[in-house]
Short mmCIF file of C-alpha atoms in Angstrom, two decimals:
data_model
loop_
_atom_site.label_atom_id
_atom_site.label_comp_id
_atom_site.label_asym_id
_atom_site.label_seq_id
_atom_site.Cartn_x
_atom_site.Cartn_y
_atom_site.Cartn_z
CA UNK K 201 95.44 179.62 -59.96
CA UNK K 202 92.68 179.82 -56.94
CA UNK K 203 90.61 178.40 -58.62
CA UNK K 204 87.61 178.80 -56.02
CA UNK K 205 88.26 179.87 -53.00
CA UNK K 206 86.52 179.34 -49.04
CA UNK K 207 86.75 180.91 -45.12
CA UNK K 208 87.15 179.66 -42.84
CA UNK K 209 88.03 175.78 -43.47
CA UNK K 210 87.54 175.45 -39.57
CA UNK K 211 85.10 176.04 -37.23
CA UNK K 212 83.34 175.14 -34.37
CA UNK K 213 80.09 177.28 -33.13
CA UNK K 214 77.98 177.27 -30.05
CA UNK K 215 74.43 176.34 -31.32
CA UNK K 216 72.31 179.35 -31.88
CA UNK K 217 75.68 181.05 -32.94
CA UNK K 218 75.57 182.80 -36.59
CA UNK K 219 77.98 183.32 -38.79
CA UNK K 220 78.81 183.94 -42.67
CA UNK K 221 80.73 181.39 -44.92
CA UNK K 222 82.78 182.90 -47.18
CA UNK K 223 83.54 182.32 -51.25
CA UNK K 224 85.69 183.87 -53.86
CA UNK K 225 86.05 182.36 -57.52
CA UNK K 226 88.42 183.90 -60.30
CA UNK K 227 87.20 181.71 -62.89
CA UNK K 228 85.08 184.70 -63.92
CA UNK K 229 82.05 181.95 -63.80
CA UNK K 230 78.46 183.10 -64.49
CA UNK K 231 76.58 180.26 -61.83
CA UNK K 232 78.00 180.12 -58.52
CA UNK K 233 76.39 176.75 -55.23
CA UNK K 234 77.02 175.40 -52.18
CA UNK K 235 76.24 172.59 -51.07
CA UNK K 236 77.01 170.73 -48.17
CA UNK K 237 78.24 167.22 -47.50
CA UNK K 238 77.10 164.06 -44.76
CA UNK K 239 78.25 160.40 -44.13
CA UNK K 240 76.09 158.06 -46.80
CA UNK K 241 74.15 161.76 -48.02
CA UNK K 242 76.31 162.45 -50.71
CA UNK K 243 76.50 166.81 -51.90
CA UNK K 244 73.27 167.97 -51.29
CA UNK K 245 72.72 171.28 -52.58
CA UNK K 246 71.55 174.11 -50.37
CA UNK K 247 71.39 177.68 -52.86
CA UNK K 248 72.89 178.27 -55.73
CA UNK K 249 72.77 181.08 -58.31
CA UNK K 250 72.48 180.96 -61.82
CA UNK K 251 73.53 184.79 -62.57
CA UNK K 252 74.70 187.99 -60.72
CA UNK K 253 71.70 189.59 -58.51
CA UNK K 254 69.54 185.62 -58.88
CA UNK K 255 69.53 183.23 -55.69
CA UNK K 256 67.49 179.46 -56.16
CA UNK K 257 67.09 177.50 -53.30
CA UNK K 258 67.98 174.02 -53.02
CA UNK K 259 68.13 170.50 -51.75
CA UNK K 260 68.04 171.65 -48.75
CA UNK K 261 67.81 175.76 -47.75
CA UNK K 262 66.16 175.40 -44.28
CA UNK K 263 68.23 176.97 -41.48
CA UNK K 264 70.47 179.28 -44.35
CA UNK K 265 70.54 182.19 -46.28
CA UNK K 266 72.90 183.54 -49.11
CA UNK K 267 73.68 186.44 -50.52
CA UNK K 268 75.49 187.18 -54.44
CA UNK K 269 77.83 190.00 -53.35
CA UNK K 270 78.81 190.38 -56.76
CA UNK K 271 80.15 187.87 -59.72
CA UNK K 272 82.76 186.18 -57.78
CA UNK K 273 81.35 186.30 -54.21
CA UNK K 274 79.25 184.17 -53.25
CA UNK K 275 78.01 184.02 -49.13
CA UNK K 276 75.98 181.38 -47.10
CA UNK K 277 75.10 182.50 -43.58
CA UNK K 278 73.73 180.43 -40.89
CA UNK K 279 71.64 182.60 -38.80
CA UNK K 280 70.90 180.58 -35.76
CA UNK K 281 72.65 177.05 -35.42
CA UNK K 282 72.18 173.88 -34.77
CA UNK K 283 73.57 170.47 -34.22
CA UNK K 284 72.27 169.45 -37.52
CA UNK K 285 74.14 171.55 -39.76
CA UNK K 286 77.27 170.10 -38.37
CA UNK K 287 78.99 169.12 -42.26
CA UNK K 288 81.11 170.22 -44.56
CA UNK K 289 80.22 172.55 -46.46
CA UNK K 290 81.74 173.04 -50.83
CA UNK K 291 81.51 176.15 -52.79
CA UNK K 292 81.34 175.43 -56.50
CA UNK K 293 81.07 177.59 -59.53
CA UNK K 294 80.86 177.00 -62.94
CA UNK K 295 80.00 178.72 -66.65
CA UNK K 296 77.01 176.51 -67.94
CA UNK K 297 76.39 174.24 -64.65
CA UNK K 298 77.95 171.72 -66.68
CA UNK K 299 81.55 171.28 -65.22
CA UNK K 300 81.35 172.38 -61.74
CA UNK K 301 84.42 173.76 -60.51
CA UNK K 302 84.92 172.61 -56.45
CA UNK K 303 86.40 174.81 -53.63
CA UNK K 304 88.64 172.46 -51.10
CA UNK K 305 85.76 172.49 -48.28
CA UNK K 306 84.93 173.78 -44.67
CA UNK K 307 84.54 172.13 -41.63
CA UNK K 308 81.38 172.80 -39.80
CA UNK K 309 80.61 171.89 -35.84
CA UNK K 310 77.77 172.55 -34.14
CA UNK K 311 77.96 171.79 -30.27
CA UNK Z 163 63.94 162.04 -52.83
CA UNK Z 164 67.00 161.22 -53.87
CA UNK Z 165 66.86 161.50 -57.83
CA UNK Z 166 70.03 160.15 -58.44
CA UNK Z 167 70.75 156.48 -56.83
CA UNK Z 168 74.28 154.82 -56.44
CA UNK Z 169 75.97 151.91 -55.19
CA UNK Z 170 77.54 150.35 -53.88
CA UNK Z 171 78.76 151.79 -50.44
CA UNK Z 172 82.12 151.27 -50.73
CA UNK Z 173 83.68 148.98 -52.86
CA UNK Z 174 87.79 146.92 -52.25
CA UNK Z 175 89.33 145.78 -54.93
CA UNK Z 176 92.82 144.61 -55.92
CA UNK Z 177 95.42 146.22 -57.54
CA UNK Z 178 94.48 145.88 -61.40
CA UNK Z 179 90.77 144.70 -60.65
CA UNK Z 180 87.89 146.67 -62.11
CA UNK Z 181 85.69 148.45 -60.30
CA UNK Z 182 82.52 149.09 -61.56
CA UNK Z 183 79.81 151.90 -60.74
CA UNK Z 184 76.75 151.95 -60.42
CA UNK Z 185 74.45 155.28 -61.01
CA UNK Z 186 70.28 154.77 -62.32
CA UNK Z 187 68.34 158.08 -62.21
CA UNK Z 188 64.18 158.96 -62.30
CA UNK Z 189 64.29 162.10 -64.54
CA UNK Z 190 63.93 161.96 -67.86
CA UNK Z 191 65.41 165.21 -68.60
CA UNK Z 192 68.40 165.04 -67.61
CA UNK Z 193 70.83 165.50 -70.36
CA UNK Z 194 74.41 165.29 -68.54
CA UNK Z 195 76.08 163.29 -66.77
CA UNK Z 196 79.74 163.42 -64.61
CA UNK Z 197 81.89 161.92 -62.30
CA UNK Z 198 83.42 163.03 -59.53
CA UNK Z 199 86.56 162.03 -57.32
CA UNK Z 200 87.26 162.80 -54.73
CA UNK Z 201 90.92 162.65 -52.50
CA UNK Z 202 90.35 163.10 -48.24
CA UNK Z 203 89.87 166.36 -47.36
CA UNK Z 204 89.82 168.02 -50.70
CA UNK Z 205 86.50 169.13 -53.01
CA UNK Z 206 85.81 166.92 -55.65
CA UNK Z 207 86.86 167.47 -59.06
CA UNK Z 208 85.00 166.13 -62.49
CA UNK Z 209 86.52 163.00 -63.79
CA UNK Z 210 85.06 161.87 -66.59
CA UNK Z 211 81.76 163.00 -68.00
CA UNK Z 212 78.70 161.91 -70.87
CA UNK Z 213 75.73 163.12 -73.14
CA UNK Z 214 72.94 160.07 -73.87
CA UNK Z 215 74.02 160.74 -77.36
CA UNK Z 216 76.92 158.37 -77.24
CA UNK Z 217 76.81 155.04 -74.91
CA UNK Z 218 80.17 154.64 -74.01
CA UNK Z 219 82.32 156.69 -73.43
CA UNK Z 220 86.45 156.66 -72.19
CA UNK Z 221 88.90 158.82 -71.40
CA UNK Z 222 92.60 156.88 -69.74
CA UNK Z 223 91.36 154.06 -68.00
CA UNK Z 224 87.94 155.20 -66.65
CA UNK Z 225 84.99 154.64 -68.77
CA UNK Z 226 81.21 155.84 -68.64
CA UNK Z 227 78.86 153.27 -69.78
CA UNK Z 228 75.42 155.11 -70.23
CA UNK Z 229 71.93 152.95 -70.70
CA UNK Z 230 69.44 155.27 -72.18
CA UNK Z 231 65.96 152.71 -72.02
CA UNK Z 232 67.50 151.45 -68.43
CA UNK Z 233 68.08 154.77 -66.87
CA UNK Z 234 71.09 153.74 -66.05
CA UNK Z 235 74.90 155.14 -65.68
CA UNK Z 236 78.47 153.33 -64.85
CA UNK Z 237 81.17 153.82 -64.34
CA UNK Z 238 84.99 151.50 -64.87
CA UNK Z 239 88.03 152.04 -63.72
CA UNK Z 240 90.08 149.83 -65.86
CA UNK Z 241 93.74 148.34 -64.20
CA UNK Z 242 93.39 150.48 -60.80
CA UNK Z 243 95.93 151.62 -59.14
CA UNK Z 244 96.24 152.78 -55.28
CA UNK Z 245 96.26 155.95 -55.93
CA UNK Z 246 92.31 155.79 -57.40
CA UNK Z 247 91.49 155.16 -53.50
CA UNK Z 248 88.85 158.15 -53.43
CA UNK Z 249 85.20 158.24 -52.56
CA UNK Z 250 83.56 159.01 -55.87
CA UNK Z 251 80.27 160.73 -56.96
CA UNK Z 252 78.03 160.71 -59.73
CA UNK Z 253 75.59 163.22 -60.79
CA UNK Z 254 73.65 164.09 -62.98
CA UNK Z 255 71.17 167.52 -64.33
CA UNK Z 256 68.88 168.39 -67.22
CA UNK Z 257 66.18 169.73 -68.15
CA UNK Z 258 64.09 172.12 -64.85
CA UNK Z 259 67.32 171.17 -62.91
CA UNK Z 260 69.91 172.49 -66.10
CA UNK Z 261 72.05 174.58 -63.47
CA UNK Z 262 71.94 172.51 -60.36
CA UNK Z 263 73.90 168.72 -60.62
CA UNK Z 264 72.31 166.17 -58.54
CA UNK Z 265 74.42 164.21 -56.25
CA UNK Z 266 74.77 160.30 -55.89
CA UNK Z 267 75.32 159.61 -52.40
CA UNK Z 268 78.90 158.48 -53.54
CA UNK Z 269 81.41 155.44 -52.92
CA UNK Z 270 84.18 154.81 -51.55
CA UNK Z 271 86.47 152.55 -53.43
CA UNK Z 272 89.72 151.61 -51.73
CA UNK Z 273 92.25 150.15 -54.21
CA UNK Z 274 94.84 147.45 -52.86
CA UNK Z 275 98.43 146.78 -53.56
#
């Protein structure tokens, strides 16, 4: 049971570099999400996709773009990384927006 | 704007104690209130959830108490164990936010042997 799989697990970027975080789920869920987790801030929603073909902004979308490639995959792109984007990123999925299943996280450091 | 406020930020109890974590929300359209548990290096996992039609829900040693009029809900862990040491997040969704969970800031719990 893979559940929600994120890659890469760890990444170090230089300021201004770009990168894409990949996410795939094998639970046939309609909805997918990207959250970031920072100390003392909890989990903040960056973008979500309620269903295949749709994406919407969450609480903190600035500096990010997303692509819902198909029902299984939802990627997060940083076009020009900034130190403020140093964080742990979690991809998640759900059937109806209630029980959300999270991946194991991607640790990103921007220097 | 923090729609779900969680306290305390950290909590230390002895084994067998009953830690209580509190959350308050602002949006009266919220109708789903889960608690997530996160161990270091892992993603959060659903622990227990409640809807506003009941005031209390128990699952094993974990209990959610819900006060709709006060817009507050809390997690109680009975007979806490060192294995319960983790970070706990409350969350809420509903209304215009039905597709997205809004999380509290988290509580780091340490249960001493």
